[in-house]
PDB file of C-alpha atoms in Angstrom:
ATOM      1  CA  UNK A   2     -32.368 -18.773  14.139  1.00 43.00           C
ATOM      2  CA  UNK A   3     -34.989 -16.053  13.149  1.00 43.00           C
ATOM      3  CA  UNK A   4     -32.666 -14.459  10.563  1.00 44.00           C
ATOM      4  CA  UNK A   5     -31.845 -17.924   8.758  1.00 43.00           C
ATOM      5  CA  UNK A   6     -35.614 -19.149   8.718  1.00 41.00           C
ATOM      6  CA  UNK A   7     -36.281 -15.614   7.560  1.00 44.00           C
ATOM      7  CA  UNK A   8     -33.532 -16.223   4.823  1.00 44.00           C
ATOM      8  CA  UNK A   9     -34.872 -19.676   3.849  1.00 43.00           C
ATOM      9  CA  UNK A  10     -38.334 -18.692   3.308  1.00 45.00           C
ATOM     10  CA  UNK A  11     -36.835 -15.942   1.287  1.00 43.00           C
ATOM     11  CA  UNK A  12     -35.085 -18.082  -0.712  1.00 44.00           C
ATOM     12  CA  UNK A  13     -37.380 -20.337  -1.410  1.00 44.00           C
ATOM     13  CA  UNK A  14     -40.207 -17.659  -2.047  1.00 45.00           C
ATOM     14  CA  UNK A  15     -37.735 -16.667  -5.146  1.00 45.00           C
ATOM     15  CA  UNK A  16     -36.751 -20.723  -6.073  1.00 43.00           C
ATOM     16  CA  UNK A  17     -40.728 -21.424  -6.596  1.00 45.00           C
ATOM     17  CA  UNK A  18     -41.404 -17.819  -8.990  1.00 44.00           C
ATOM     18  CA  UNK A  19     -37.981 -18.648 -10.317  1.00 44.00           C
ATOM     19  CA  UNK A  20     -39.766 -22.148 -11.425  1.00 44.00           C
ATOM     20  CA  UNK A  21     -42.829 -21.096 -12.447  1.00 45.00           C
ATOM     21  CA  UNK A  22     -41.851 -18.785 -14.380  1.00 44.00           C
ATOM     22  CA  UNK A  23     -39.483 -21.345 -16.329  1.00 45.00           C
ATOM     23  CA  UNK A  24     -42.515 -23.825 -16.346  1.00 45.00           C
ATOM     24  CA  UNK A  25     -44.998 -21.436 -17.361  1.00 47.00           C
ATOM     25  CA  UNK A  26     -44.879 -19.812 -21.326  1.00 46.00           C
ATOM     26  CA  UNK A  27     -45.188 -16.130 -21.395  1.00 44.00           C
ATOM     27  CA  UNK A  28     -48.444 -14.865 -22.442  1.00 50.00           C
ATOM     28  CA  UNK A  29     -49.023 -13.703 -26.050  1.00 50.00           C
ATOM     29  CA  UNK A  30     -50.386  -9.961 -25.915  1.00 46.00           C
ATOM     30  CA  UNK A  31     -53.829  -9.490 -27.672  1.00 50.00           C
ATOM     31  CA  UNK A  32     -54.140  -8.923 -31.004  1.00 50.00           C
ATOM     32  CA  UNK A  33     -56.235  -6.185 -31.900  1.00 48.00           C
ATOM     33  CA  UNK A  34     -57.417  -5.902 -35.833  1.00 47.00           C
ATOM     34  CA  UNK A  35     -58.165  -2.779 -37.598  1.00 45.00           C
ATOM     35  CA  UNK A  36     -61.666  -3.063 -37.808  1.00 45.00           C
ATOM     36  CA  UNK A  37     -61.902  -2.830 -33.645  1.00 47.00           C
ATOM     37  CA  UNK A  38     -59.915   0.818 -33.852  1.00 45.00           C
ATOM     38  CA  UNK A  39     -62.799   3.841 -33.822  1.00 47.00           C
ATOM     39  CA  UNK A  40     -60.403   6.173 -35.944  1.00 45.00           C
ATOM     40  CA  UNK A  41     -62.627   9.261 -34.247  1.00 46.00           C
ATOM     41  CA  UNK A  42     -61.264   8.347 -31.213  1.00 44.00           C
ATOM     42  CA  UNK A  43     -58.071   9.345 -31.795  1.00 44.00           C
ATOM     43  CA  UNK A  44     -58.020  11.242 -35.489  1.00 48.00           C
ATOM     44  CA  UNK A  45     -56.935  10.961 -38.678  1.00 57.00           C
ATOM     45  CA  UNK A  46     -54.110  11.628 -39.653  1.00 65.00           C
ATOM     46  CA  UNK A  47     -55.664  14.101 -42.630  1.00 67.00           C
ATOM     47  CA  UNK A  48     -57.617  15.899 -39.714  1.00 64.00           C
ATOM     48  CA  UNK A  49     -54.315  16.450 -37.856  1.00 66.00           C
ATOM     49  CA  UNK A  50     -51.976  18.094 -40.632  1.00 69.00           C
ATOM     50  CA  UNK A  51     -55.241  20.683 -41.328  1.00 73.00           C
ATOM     51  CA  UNK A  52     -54.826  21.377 -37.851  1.00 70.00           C
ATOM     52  CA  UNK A  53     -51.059  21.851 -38.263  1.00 73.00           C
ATOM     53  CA  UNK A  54     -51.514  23.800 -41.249  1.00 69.00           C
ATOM     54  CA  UNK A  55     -53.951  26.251 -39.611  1.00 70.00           C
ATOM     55  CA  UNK A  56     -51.782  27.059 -36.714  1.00 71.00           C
ATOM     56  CA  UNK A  57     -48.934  27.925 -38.459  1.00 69.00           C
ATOM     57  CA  UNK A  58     -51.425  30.047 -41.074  1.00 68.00           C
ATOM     58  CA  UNK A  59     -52.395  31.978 -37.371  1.00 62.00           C
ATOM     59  CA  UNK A  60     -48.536  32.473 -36.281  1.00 65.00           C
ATOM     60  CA  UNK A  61     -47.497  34.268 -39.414  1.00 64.00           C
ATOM     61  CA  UNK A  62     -50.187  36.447 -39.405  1.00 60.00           C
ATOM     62  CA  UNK A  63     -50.116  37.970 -36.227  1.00 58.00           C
ATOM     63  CA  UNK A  64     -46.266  38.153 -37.080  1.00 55.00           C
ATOM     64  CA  UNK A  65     -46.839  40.031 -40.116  1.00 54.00           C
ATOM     65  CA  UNK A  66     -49.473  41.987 -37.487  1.00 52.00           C
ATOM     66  CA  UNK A  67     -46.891  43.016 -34.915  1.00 50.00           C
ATOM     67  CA  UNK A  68     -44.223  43.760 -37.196  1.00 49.00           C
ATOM     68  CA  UNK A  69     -46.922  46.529 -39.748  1.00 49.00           C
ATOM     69  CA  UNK A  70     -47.516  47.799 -36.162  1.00 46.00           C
ATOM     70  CA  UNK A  71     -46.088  50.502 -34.476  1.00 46.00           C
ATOM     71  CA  UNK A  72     -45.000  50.609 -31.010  1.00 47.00           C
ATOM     72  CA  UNK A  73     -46.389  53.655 -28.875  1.00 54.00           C
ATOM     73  CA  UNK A  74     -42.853  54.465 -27.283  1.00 48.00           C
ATOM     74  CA  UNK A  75     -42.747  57.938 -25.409  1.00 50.00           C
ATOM     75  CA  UNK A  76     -39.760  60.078 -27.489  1.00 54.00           C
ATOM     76  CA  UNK A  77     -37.378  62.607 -25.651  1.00 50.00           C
ATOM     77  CA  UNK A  78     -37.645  65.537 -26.464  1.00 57.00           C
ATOM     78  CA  UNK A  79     -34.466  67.468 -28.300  1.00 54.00           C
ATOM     79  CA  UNK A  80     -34.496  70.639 -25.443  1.00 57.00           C
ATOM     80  CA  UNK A  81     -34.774  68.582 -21.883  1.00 53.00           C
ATOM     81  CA  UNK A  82     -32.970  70.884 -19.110  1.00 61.00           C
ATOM     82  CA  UNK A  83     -31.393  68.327 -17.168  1.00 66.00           C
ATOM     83  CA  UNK A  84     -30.016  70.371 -14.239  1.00 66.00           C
ATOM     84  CA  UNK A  85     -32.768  69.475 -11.729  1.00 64.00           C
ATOM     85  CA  UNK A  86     -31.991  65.903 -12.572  1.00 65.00           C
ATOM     86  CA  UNK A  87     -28.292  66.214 -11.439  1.00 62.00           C
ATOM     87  CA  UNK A  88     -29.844  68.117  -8.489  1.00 65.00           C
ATOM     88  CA  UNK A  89     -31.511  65.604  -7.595  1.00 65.00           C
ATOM     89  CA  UNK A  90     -28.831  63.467  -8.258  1.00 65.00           C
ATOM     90  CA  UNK A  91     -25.837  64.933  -6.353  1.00 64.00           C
ATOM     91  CA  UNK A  92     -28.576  65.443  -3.163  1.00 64.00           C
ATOM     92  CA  UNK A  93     -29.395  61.692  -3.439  1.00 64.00           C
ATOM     93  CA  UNK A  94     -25.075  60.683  -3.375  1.00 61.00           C
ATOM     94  CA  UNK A  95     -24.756  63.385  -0.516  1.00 59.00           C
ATOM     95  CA  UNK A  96     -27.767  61.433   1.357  1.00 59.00           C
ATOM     96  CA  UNK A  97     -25.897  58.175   0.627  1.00 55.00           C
ATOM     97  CA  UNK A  98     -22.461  58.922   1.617  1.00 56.00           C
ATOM     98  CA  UNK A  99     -23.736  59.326   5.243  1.00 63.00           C
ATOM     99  CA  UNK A 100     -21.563  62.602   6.549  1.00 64.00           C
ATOM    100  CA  UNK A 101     -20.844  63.512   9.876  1.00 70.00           C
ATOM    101  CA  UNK A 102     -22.775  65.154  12.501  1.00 72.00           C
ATOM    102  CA  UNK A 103     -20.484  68.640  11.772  1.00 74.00           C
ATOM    103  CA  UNK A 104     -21.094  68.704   8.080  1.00 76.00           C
ATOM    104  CA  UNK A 105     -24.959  68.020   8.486  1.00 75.00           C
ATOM    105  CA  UNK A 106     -24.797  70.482  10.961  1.00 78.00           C
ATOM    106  CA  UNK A 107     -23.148  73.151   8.707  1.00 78.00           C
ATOM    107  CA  UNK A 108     -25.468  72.424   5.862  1.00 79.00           C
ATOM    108  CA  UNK A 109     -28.479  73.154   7.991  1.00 77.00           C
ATOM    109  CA  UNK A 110     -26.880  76.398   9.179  1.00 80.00           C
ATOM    110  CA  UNK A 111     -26.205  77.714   5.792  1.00 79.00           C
ATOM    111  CA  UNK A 112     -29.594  76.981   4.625  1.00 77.00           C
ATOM    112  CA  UNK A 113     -30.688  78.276   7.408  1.00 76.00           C
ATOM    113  CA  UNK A 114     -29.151  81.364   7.018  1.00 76.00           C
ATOM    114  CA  UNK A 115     -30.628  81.739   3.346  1.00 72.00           C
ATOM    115  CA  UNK A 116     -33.854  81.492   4.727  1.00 72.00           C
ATOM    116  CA  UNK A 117     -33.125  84.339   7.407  1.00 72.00           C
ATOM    117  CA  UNK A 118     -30.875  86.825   5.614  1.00 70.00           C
ATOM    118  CA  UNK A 119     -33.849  87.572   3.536  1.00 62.00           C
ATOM    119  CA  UNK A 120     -32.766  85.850  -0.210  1.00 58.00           C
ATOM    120  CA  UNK A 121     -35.578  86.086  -2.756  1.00 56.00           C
ATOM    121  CA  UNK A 122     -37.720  83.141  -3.006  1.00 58.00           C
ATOM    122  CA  UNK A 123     -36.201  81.488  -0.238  1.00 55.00           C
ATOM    123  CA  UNK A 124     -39.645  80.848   1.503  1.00 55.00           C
ATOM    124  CA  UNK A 125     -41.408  79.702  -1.415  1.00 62.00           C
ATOM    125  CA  UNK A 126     -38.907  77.365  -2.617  1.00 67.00           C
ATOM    126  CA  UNK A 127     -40.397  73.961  -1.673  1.00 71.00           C
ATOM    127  CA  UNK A 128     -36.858  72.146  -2.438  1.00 73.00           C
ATOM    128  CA  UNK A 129     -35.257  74.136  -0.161  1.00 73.00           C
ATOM    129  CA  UNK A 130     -37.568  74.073   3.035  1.00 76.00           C
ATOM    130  CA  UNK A 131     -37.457  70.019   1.726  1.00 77.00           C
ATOM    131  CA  UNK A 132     -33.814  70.024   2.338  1.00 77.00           C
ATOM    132  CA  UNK A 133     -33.937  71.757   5.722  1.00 77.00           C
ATOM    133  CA  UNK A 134     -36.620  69.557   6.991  1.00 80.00           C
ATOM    134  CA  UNK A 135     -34.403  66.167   5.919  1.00 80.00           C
ATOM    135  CA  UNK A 136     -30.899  67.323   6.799  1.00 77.00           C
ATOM    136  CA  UNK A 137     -33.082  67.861  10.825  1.00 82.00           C
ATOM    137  CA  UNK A 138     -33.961  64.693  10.738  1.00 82.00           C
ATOM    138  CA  UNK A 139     -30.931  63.547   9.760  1.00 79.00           C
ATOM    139  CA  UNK A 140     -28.814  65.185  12.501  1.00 81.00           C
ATOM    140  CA  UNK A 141     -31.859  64.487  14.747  1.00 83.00           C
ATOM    141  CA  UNK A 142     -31.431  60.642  13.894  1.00 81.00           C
ATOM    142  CA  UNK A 143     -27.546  60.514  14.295  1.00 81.00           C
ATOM    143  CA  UNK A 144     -27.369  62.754  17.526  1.00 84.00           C
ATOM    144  CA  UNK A 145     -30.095  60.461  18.937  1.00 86.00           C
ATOM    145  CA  UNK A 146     -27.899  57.438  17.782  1.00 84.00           C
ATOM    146  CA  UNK A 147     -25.126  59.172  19.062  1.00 85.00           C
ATOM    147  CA  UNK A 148     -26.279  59.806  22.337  1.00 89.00           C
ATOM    148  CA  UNK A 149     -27.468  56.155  23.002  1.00 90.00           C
ATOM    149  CA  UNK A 150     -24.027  54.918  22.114  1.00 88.00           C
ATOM    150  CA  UNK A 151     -22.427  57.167  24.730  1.00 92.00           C
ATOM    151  CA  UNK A 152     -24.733  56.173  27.173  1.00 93.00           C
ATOM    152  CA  UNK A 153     -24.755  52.358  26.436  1.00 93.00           C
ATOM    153  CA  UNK A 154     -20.659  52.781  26.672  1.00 93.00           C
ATOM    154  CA  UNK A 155     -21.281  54.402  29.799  1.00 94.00           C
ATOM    155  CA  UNK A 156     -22.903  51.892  31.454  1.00 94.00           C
ATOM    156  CA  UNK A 157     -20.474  48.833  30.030  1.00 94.00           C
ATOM    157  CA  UNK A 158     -17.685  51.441  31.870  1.00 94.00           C
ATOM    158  CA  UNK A 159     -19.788  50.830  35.039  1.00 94.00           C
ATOM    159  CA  UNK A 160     -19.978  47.327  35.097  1.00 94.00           C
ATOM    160  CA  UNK A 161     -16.848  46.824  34.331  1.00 95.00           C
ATOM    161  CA  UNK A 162     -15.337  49.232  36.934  1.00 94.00           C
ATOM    162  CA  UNK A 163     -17.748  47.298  39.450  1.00 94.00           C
ATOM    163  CA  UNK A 164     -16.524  43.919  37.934  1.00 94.00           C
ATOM    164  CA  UNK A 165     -13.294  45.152  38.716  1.00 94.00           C
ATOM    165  CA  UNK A 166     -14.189  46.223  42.117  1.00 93.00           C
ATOM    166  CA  UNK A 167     -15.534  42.721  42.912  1.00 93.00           C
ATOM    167  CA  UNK A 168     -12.268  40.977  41.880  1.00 92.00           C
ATOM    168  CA  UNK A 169     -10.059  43.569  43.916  1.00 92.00           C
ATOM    169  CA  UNK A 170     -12.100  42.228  47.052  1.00 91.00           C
ATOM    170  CA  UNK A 171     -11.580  38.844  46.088  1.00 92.00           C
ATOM    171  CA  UNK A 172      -8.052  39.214  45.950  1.00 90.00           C
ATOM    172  CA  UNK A 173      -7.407  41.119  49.060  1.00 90.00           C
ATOM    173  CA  UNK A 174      -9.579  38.397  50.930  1.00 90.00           C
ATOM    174  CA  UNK A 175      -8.251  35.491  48.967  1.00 90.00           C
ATOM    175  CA  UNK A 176      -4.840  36.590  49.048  1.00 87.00           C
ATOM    176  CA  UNK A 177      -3.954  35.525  53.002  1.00 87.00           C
ATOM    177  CA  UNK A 178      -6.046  32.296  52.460  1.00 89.00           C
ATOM    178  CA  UNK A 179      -3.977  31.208  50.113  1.00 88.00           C
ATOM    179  CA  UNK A 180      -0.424  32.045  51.859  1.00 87.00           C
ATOM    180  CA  UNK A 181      -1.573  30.232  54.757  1.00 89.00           C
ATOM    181  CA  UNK A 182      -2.284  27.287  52.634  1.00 89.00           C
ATOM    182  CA  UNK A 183       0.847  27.214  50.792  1.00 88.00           C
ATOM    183  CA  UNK A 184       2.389  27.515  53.976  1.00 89.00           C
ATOM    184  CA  UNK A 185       0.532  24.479  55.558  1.00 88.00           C
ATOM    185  CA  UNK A 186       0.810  22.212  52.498  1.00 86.00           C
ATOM    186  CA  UNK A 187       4.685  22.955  52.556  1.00 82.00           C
ATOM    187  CA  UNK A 188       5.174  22.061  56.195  1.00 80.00           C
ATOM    188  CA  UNK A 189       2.957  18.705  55.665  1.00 79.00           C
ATOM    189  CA  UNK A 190       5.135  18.050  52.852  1.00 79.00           C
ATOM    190  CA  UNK A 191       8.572  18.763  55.140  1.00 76.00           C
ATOM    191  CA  UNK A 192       7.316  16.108  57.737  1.00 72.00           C
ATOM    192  CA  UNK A 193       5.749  13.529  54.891  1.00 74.00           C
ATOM    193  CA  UNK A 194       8.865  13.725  53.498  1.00 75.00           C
ATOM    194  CA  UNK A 195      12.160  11.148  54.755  1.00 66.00           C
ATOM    195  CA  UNK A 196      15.711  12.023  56.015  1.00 70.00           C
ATOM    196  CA  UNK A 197      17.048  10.403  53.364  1.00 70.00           C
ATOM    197  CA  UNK A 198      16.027  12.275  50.172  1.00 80.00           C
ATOM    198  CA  UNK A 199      17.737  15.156  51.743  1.00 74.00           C
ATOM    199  CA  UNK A 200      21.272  12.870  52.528  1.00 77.00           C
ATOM    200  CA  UNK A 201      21.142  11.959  49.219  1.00 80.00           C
ATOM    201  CA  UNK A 202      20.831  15.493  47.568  1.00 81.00           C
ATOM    202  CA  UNK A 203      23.658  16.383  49.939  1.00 80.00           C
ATOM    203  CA  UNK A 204      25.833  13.911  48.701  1.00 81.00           C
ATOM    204  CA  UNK A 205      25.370  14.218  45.263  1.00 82.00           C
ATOM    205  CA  UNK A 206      26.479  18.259  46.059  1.00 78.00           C
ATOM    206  CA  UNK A 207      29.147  16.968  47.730  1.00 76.00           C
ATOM    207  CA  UNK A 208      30.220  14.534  45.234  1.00 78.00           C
ATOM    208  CA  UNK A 209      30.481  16.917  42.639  1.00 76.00           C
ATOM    209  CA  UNK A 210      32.787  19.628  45.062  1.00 73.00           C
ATOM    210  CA  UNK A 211      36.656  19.089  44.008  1.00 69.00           C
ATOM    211  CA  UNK A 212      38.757  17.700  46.186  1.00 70.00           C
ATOM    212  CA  UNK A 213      41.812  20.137  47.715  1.00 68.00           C
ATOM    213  CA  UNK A 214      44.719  19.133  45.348  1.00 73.00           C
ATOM    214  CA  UNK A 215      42.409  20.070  42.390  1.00 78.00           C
ATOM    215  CA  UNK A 216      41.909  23.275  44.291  1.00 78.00           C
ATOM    216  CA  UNK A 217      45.702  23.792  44.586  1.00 81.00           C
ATOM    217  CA  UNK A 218      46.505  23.038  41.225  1.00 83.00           C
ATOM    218  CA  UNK A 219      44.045  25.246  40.131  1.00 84.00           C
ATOM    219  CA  UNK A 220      45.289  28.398  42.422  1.00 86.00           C
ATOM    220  CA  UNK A 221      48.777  27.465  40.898  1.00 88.00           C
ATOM    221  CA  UNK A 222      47.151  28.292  37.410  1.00 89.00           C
ATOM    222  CA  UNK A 223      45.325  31.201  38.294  1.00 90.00           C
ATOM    223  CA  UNK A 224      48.840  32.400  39.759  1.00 90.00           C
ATOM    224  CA  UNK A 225      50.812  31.754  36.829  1.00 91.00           C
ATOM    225  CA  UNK A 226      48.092  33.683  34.981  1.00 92.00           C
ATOM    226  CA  UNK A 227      48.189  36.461  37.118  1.00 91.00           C
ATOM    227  CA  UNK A 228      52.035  37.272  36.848  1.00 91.00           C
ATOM    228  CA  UNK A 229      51.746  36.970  32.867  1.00 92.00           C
ATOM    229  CA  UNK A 230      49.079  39.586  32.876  1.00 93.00           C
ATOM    230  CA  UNK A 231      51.248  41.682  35.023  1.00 92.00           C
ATOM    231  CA  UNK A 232      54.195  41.632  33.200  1.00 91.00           C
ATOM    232  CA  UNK A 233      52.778  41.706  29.846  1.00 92.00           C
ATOM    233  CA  UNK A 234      51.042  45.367  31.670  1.00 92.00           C
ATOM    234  CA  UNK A 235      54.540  46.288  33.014  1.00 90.00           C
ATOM    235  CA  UNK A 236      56.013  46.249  29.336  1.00 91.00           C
ATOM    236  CA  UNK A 237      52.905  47.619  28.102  1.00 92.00           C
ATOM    237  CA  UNK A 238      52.990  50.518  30.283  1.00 90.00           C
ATOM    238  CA  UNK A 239      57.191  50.656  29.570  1.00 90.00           C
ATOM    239  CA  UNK A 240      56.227  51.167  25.814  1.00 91.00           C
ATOM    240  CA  UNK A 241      53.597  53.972  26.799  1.00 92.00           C
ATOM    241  CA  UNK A 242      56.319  55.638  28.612  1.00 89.00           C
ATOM    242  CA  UNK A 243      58.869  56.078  25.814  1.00 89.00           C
ATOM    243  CA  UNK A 244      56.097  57.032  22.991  1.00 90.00           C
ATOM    244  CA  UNK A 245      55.244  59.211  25.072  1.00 88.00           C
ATOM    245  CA  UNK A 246      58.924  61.088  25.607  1.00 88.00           C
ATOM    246  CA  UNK A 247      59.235  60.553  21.586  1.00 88.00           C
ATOM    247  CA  UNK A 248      56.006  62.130  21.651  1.00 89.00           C
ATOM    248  CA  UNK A 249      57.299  65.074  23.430  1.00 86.00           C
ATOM    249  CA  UNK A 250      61.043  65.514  21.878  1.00 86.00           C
ATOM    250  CA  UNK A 251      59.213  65.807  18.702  1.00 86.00           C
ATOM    251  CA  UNK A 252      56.777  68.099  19.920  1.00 87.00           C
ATOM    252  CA  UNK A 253      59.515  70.737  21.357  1.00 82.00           C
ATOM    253  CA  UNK A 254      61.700  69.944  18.259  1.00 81.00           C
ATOM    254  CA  UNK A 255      58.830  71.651  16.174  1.00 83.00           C
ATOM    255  CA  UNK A 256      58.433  74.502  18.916  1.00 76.00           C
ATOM    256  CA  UNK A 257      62.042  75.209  18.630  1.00 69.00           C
ATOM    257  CA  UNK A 258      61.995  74.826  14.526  1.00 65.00           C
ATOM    258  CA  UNK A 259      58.713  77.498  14.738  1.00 64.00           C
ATOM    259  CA  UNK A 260      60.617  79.871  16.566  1.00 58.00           C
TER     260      UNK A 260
END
């Protein structure tokens, strides 16, 4: 009831603007006259293209500006030894490629050993005692990293071995529970059970057994079957026999022709 009074009011809220505005003549807007217009309100429209004309006068001149000036740009010079720059370079990709423990390891030894077998300028050379103090760090870092995987593995070993040990105990005390209760629920099931499901399993089993003249007729066959296998092996074994005196006749006829 709520929704149609709601719909009714609705519709006749839009039937009565609907009407009024058919009975009532849209409004005329004012007319304004040129007289009422202060043109220094808004400006002239001689005022605005001197405006226009003195921008543009500003943007080519400070084009013409920048383009008569001349940019203070740094210049290389011709003779610029650029080995210290592929130094710096190959050190940076060697940081980057992240090596192993072993070849950080080797690294620091060798310079190292510069630094100890007495090589000229090998304690003054800032780059080089630079070098030694990173590549540290670096092995410092990853042994450190190394050493908390290990022992983070470790201890996921542990748990699991104890995991395991848990279960094991489980089993070996679950284990019986369960054979008893197999063993229960199969004996309930053996009494639930009636007589007569197991009749009539039996005889379907013996419904399908063949009765004794099938059973004769069928040793018949298998007897039949029998003496053709044994004769067709007698005859077989007959034809052995005599290839294998032909066999020999031939072989002493090519003695004899030898000798």
């Amino acid at each position: 009831m709520s929704g149609s009074v709601r719909r009714s009011g609705y519709a006749s809220s839009r039937y009565t603007a609907h009407s009024n505005s058919r009975m009532e003549p849209p409004k005329e807007p004012p007319k304004t006259s040129s007289k009422d217009v202060n043109p220094e309100s808004y400006g002239s429209r001689e005022k605005r293209k001197e405006r226009s004309k003195q921008s543009n006068r500003h943007d080519e001149s400070s084009k013409d500006s920048s383009k008569n000036e001349s940019p203070n740009l740094l210049k290389a010079e011709p003779n610029v030894d650029n080995e210290e720059l592929f130094a710096g370079l190959a050190w940076q990709r060697q940081c980057d490629e992240k090596p192993d423990i072993d070849t950080l390891t080797n690294s620091l030894l060798q310079m190292y050993n510069d630094i100890t077998s007495g090589v000229e300028g090998a304690l003054e050379n800032t780059e080089l005692m630079d070098r030694i103090f990173l590549t540290a760090l670096r092995v410092k870092a990853r042994t450190e990293s190394q050493m908390n995987a290990c022992f983070w593995r470790m201890l996921s070993t542990v748990r699991y071995g104890n995991h395991l040990v848990l279960k094991h105990r489980s089993i070996e005390l679950n284990l019986p529970r369960a054979d008893a209760a197999y063993i229960t629920t199969c004996k309930d099931y053996r009494r639930t059970t009636a007589y007569n499901e197991h009749y009539e399993k039996l005889s379907k089993v013996v419904t399908k057994i063949p009765s004794i003249k099938q059973l004769n007729d069928t040793i018949e066959e298998m007897t039949e079957k029998r003496d053709k296998i044994m004769a067709n092996i007698h005859e077989c074994s007959k034809q052995i026999a005599e290839c294998k005196s032909q066999i020999e006749m031939a072989c002493k006829d090519i003695g004899i022709e030898n000798n």
